Coordinates of C-alpha atoms in Angstrom, one line a residue:
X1 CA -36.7 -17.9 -20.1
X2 CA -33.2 -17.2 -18.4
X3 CA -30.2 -19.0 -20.6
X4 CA -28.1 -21.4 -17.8
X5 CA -25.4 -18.3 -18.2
X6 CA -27.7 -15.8 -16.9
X7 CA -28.9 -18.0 -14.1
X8 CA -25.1 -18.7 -13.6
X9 CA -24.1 -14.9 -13.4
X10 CA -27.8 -14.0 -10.9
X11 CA -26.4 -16.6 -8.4
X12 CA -22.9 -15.3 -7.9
X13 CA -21.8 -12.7 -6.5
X14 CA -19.3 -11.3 -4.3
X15 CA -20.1 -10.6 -0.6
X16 CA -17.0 -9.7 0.9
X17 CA -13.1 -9.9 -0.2
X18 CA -12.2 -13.4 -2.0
X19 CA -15.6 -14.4 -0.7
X20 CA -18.3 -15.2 -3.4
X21 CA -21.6 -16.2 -2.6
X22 CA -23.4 -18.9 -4.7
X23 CA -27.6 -19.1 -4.5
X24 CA -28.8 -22.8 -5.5
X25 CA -32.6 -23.2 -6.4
X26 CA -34.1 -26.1 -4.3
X27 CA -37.1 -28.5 -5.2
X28 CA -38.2 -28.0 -1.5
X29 CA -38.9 -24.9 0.8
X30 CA -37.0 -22.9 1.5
X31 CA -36.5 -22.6 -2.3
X32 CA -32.4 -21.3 -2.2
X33 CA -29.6 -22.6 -0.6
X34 CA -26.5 -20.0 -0.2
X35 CA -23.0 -22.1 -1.0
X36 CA -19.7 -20.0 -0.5
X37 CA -16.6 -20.0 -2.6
X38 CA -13.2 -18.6 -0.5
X39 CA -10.2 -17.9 -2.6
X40 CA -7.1 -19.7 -1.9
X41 CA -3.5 -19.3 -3.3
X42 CA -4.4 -23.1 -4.7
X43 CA -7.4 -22.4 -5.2
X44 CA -11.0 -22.3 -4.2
X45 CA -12.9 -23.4 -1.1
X46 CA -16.5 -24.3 -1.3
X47 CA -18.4 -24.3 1.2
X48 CA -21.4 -26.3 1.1
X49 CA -23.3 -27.4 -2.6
X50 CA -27.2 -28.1 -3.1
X51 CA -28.7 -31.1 -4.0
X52 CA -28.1 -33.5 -6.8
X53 CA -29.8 -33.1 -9.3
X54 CA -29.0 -32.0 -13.4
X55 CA -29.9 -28.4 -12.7
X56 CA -27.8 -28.2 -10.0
X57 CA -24.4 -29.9 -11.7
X58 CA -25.9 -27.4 -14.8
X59 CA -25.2 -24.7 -12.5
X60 CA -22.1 -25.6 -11.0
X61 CA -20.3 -26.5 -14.5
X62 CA -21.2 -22.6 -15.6
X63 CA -19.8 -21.3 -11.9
X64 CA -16.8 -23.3 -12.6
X65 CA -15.7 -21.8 -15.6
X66 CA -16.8 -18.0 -14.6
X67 CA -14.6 -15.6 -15.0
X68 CA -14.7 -14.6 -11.4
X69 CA -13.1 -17.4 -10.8
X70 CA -10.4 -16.8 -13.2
X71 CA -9.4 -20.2 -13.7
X72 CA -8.8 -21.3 -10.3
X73 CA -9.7 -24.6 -9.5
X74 CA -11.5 -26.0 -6.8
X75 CA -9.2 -27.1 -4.0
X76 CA -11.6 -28.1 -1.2
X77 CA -15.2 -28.7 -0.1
X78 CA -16.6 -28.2 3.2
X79 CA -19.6 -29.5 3.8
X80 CA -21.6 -27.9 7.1
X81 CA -23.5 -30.9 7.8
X82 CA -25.4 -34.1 6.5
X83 CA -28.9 -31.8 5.1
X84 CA -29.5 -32.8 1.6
X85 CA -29.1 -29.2 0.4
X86 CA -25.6 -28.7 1.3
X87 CA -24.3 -32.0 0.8
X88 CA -26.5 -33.3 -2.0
X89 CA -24.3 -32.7 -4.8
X90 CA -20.7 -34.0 -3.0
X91 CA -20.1 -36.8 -4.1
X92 CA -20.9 -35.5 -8.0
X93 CA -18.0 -32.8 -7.1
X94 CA -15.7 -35.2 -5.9
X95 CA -15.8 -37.5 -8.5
X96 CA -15.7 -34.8 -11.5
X97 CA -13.4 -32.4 -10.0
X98 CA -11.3 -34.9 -7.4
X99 CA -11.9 -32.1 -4.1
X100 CA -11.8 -34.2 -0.9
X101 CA -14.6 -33.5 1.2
X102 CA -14.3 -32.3 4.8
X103 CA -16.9 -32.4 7.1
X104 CA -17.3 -33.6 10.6
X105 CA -17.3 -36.9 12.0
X106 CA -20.9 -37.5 13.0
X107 CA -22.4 -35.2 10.0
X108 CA -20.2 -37.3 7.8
X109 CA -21.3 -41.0 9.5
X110 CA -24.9 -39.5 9.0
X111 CA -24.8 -39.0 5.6
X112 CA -22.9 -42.4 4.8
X113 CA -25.6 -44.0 6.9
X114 CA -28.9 -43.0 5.5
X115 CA -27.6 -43.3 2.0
X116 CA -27.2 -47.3 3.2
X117 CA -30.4 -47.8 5.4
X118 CA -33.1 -49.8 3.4
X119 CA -35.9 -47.8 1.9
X120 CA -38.9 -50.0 3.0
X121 CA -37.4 -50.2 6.4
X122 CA -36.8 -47.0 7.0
X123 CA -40.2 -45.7 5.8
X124 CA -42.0 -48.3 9.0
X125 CA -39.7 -46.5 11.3
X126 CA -40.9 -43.3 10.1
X127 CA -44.4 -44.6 10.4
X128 CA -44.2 -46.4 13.5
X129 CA -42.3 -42.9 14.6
X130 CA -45.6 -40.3 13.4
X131 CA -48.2 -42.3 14.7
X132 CA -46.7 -42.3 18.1
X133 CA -46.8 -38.4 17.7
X134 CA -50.9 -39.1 16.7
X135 CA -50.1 -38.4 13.7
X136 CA -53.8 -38.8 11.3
X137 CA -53.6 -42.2 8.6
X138 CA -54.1 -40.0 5.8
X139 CA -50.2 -38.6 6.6
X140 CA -49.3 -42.2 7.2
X141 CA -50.8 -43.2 3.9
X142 CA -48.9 -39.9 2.6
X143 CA -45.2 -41.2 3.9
X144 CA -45.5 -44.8 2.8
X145 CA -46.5 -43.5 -0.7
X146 CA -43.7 -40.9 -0.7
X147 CA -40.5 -42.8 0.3
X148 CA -37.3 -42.5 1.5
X149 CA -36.1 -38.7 0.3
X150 CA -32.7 -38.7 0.8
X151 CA -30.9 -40.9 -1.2
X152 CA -33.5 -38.9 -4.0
X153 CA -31.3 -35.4 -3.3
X154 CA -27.9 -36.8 -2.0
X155 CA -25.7 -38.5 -4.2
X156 CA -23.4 -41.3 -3.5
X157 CA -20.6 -40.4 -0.9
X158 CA -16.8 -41.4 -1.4
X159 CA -15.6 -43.9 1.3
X160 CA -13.0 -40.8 2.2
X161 CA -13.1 -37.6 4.0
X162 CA -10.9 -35.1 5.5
X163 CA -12.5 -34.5 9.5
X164 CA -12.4 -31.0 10.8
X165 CA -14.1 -30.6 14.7
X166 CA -14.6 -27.9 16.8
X167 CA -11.7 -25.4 18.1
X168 CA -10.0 -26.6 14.6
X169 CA -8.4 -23.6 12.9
X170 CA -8.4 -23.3 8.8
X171 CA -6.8 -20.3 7.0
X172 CA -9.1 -19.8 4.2
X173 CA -9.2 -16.8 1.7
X174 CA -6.0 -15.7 3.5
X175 CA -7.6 -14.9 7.2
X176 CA -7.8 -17.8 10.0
X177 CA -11.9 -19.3 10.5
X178 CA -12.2 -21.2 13.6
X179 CA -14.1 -23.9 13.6
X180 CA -17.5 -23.4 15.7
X181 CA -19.7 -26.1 16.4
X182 CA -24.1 -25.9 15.9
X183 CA -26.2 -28.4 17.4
X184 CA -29.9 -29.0 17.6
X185 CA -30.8 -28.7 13.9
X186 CA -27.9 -31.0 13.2
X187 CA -25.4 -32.9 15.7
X188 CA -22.2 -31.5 14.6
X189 CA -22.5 -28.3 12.3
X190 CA -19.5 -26.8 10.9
X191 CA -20.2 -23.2 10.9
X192 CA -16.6 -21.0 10.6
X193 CA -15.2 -17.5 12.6
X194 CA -12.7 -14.8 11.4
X195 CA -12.0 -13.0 14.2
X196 CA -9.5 -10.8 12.0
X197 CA -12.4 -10.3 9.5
X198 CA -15.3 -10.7 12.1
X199 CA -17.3 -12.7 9.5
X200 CA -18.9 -15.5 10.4
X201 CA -20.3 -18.3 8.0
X202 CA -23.5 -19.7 10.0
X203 CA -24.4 -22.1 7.9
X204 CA -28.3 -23.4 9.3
X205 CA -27.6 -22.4 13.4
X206 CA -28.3 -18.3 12.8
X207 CA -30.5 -17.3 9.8
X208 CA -31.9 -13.7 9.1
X209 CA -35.8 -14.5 8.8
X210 CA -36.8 -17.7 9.8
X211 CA -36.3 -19.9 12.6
X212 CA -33.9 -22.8 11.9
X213 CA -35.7 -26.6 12.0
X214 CA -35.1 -27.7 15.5
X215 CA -36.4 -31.4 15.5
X216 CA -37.0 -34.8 17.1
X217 CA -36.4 -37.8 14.7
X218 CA -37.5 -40.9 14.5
X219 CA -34.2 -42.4 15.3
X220 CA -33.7 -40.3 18.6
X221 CA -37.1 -39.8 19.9
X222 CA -35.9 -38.5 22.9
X223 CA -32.9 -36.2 22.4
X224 CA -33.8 -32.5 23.5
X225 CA -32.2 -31.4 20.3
X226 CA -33.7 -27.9 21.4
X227 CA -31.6 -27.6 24.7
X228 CA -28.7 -28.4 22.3
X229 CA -29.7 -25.9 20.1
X230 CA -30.2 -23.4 22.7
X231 CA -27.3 -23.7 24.7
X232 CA -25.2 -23.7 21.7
X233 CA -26.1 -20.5 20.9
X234 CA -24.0 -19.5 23.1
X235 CA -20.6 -19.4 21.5
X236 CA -22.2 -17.9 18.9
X237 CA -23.3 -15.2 21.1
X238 CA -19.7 -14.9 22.8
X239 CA -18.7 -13.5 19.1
X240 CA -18.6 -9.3 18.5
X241 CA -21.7 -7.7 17.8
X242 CA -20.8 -6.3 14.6
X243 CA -20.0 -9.8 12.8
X244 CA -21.0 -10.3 9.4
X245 CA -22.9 -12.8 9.4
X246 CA -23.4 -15.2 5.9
X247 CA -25.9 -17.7 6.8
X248 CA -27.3 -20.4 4.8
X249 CA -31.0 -19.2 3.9
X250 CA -31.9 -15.5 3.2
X251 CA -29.2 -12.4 2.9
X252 CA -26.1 -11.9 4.9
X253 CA -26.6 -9.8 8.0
X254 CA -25.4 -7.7 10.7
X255 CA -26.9 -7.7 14.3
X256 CA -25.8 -11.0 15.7
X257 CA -27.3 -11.1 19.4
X258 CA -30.3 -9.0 18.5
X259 CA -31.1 -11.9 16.2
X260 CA -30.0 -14.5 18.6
X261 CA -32.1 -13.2 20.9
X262 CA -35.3 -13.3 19.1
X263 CA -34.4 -16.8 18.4
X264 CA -34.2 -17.2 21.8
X265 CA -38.2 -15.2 22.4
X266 CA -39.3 -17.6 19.8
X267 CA -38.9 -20.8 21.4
X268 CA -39.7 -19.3 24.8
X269 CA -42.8 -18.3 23.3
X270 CA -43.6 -21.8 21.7
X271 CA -42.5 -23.6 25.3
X272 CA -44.9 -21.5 27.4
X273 CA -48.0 -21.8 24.8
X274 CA -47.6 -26.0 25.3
X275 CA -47.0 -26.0 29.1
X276 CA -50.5 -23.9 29.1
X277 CA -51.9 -26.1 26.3
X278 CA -50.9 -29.2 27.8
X279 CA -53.3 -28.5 31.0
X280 CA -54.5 -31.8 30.0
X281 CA -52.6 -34.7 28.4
X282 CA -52.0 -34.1 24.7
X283 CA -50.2 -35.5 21.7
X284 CA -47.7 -33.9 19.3
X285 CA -50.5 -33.8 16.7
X286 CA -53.0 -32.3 19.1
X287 CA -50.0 -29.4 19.6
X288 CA -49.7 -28.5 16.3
X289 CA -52.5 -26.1 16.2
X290 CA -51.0 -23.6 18.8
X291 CA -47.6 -24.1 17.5
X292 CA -48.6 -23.5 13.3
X293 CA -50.8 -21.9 10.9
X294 CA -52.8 -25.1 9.7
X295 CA -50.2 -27.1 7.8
X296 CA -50.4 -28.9 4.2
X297 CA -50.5 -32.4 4.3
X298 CA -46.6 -32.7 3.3
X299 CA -45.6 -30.5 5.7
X300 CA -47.0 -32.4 9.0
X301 CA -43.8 -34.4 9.0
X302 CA -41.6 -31.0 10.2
X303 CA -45.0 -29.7 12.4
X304 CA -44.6 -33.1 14.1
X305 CA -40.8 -33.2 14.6
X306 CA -40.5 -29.3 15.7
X307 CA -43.6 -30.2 18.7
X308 CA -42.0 -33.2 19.5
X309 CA -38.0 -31.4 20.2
X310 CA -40.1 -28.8 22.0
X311 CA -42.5 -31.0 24.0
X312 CA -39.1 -33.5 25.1
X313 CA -37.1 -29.9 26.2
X314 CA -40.3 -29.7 28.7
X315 CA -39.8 -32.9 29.9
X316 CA -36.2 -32.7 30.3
X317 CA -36.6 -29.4 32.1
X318 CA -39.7 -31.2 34.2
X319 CA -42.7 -28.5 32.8
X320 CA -44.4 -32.0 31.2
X321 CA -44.1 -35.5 31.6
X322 CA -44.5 -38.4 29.2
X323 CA -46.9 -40.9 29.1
X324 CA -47.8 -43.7 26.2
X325 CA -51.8 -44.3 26.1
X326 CA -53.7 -45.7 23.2
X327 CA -50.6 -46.1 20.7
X328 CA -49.8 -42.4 21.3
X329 CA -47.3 -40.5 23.7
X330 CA -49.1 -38.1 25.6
X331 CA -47.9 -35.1 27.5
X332 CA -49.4 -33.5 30.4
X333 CA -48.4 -30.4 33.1
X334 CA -47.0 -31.7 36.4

């Protein structure tokens, strides 16, 4: 078995000038989460953390005192957005090392909020929420056993943070990032542009081999998070070809708009397979078996949210319309 300073020196490395790249294990699929370290005259810049948990702080106390960092502090941590693999282990950092986080307003709100909702509370919402989507009782038996995750990978937040929004401009590892905003797969993503570099950190909005998770949640049924997502891209397509792009999941990459654009087949694709599905009026369970491979029983909860952001673009777009029958919505062709 790998000693903690092995696993410490596999999981960074450098991926461009004073940029290092970190690769966090997850509990959860995807399995790695990519956090960035940018050197600064006072220091370093992370960007983004994993979860909280002991092998996670385990890892971080060896990166901390690598050589590669050669005794530089941290200075800063940016956090992308609320997801409990890139601000799970925040607060921990905060409180052992004193970085202020920055983040941006409605990412940060998020966080601070579901660490505070009640458990038992939340989870009926969440059932109330998956059985309007038809969801089977076996998966609502599933959530009420499982719980509330997040407060399970997030630790506790400080009551301060340092806001950064769009347009913002940051000199970090000696070259100016603009601040780009993602939507869709979170409200307000932080992802970062160095025009002088042409490297851009993606964070979730652009990633090499998988689509990111474009939902509905139970707290905004009705949001066409995919039309945010998909107009969004385009500032991100507006950016040079050639940019180096360090997303969040999987390798860096060149190619921007090539992969943009197959982002852009992929939901088209999905879209016209439920307009032709939905010939007849069906739910977001019902949809799930043109839109997946069959799913495991844990993973119905993402199957159900991804049909659901795609099924409420259709509506907003007027391909389907909405209907509630039988404790289900249902969603049929015009």
């Amino acid at each position: 078995m790998a000693s903690n300073e092995d696993i410490a020196l596999d999981s960074l490395t450098e991926v461009a000038p004073d940029i290092l790249r970190i690769k966090i294990p997850l509990p959860f699929p995807p399995g790695e989460v990519n956090a960035w370290l940018l050197d600064d005259q006072d220091g370093w810049t992370l960007i983004d953390c994993g979860v909280d948990e002991p092998s996670t702080r385990t890892l971080y106390a060896r990166i901390l005192s690598h050589p590669q960092l050669r005794g530089r502090p941290l200075a800063r941590l940016l956090v992308t957005h609320f997801h409990p693999d890139h601000v799970g282990l925040a607060g921990w950092l905060h409180a052992s090392t004193g970085v202020d986080i920055h983040m941006s307003r409605t990412e940060w709100m998020q966080a601070r909020l579901l660490l505070r909702e009640q458990p038992d509370e939340l989870i009926q919402q969440f059932v109330a929420h998956n059985r309007l989507c038809g969801a089977p009782k076996s998966f609502l038996a599933h959530l009420q056993q499982r719980g509330v995750l997040y407060p399970k990978w997030v630790g506790d937040l400080p009551r301060r943070y340092t806001r950064i929004a769009e347009g913002d401009e940051l000199i970090l590892a000696g070259s100016k990032w603009r601040v780009l905003i993602g939507e869709g797969h979170a409200p307000e993503m932080i992802c970062l542009y160095s025009a002088d570099r042409q490297i851009l950190i993606a964070a979730d909005q652009i990633l090499p081999r998988i689509s990111p998770h474009v939902g509905a949640q139970p707290s905004d049924p009705r949001t066409d998070n995919l039309g945010l997502f998909l107009r969004s891209l385009r500032a991100f397509e507006a950016l040079p070809d050639g940019t180096y792009v360090l997303p969040s999941h999987g390798e860096p990459f060149h190619g921007l708009h090539a992969r943009t654009g197959q982002l852009r087949v992929h939901h088209a694709d999905r879209l016209d397979r439920l307009v032709h599905f939905c010939s007849t009026p069906r739910t977001a369970m019902d949809t799930l078996e043109v839109l997946f491979r069959p799913l495991q029983l844990e993973q119905i909860g993402f199957g159900l949210s991804e049909a659901l952001a795609h099924l409420n673009h259709l509506v907003c777009i007027g391909g389907l319309e909405q209907a509630q029958e039988e404790g289900s919505w249902r969603f049929a062709r015009r």
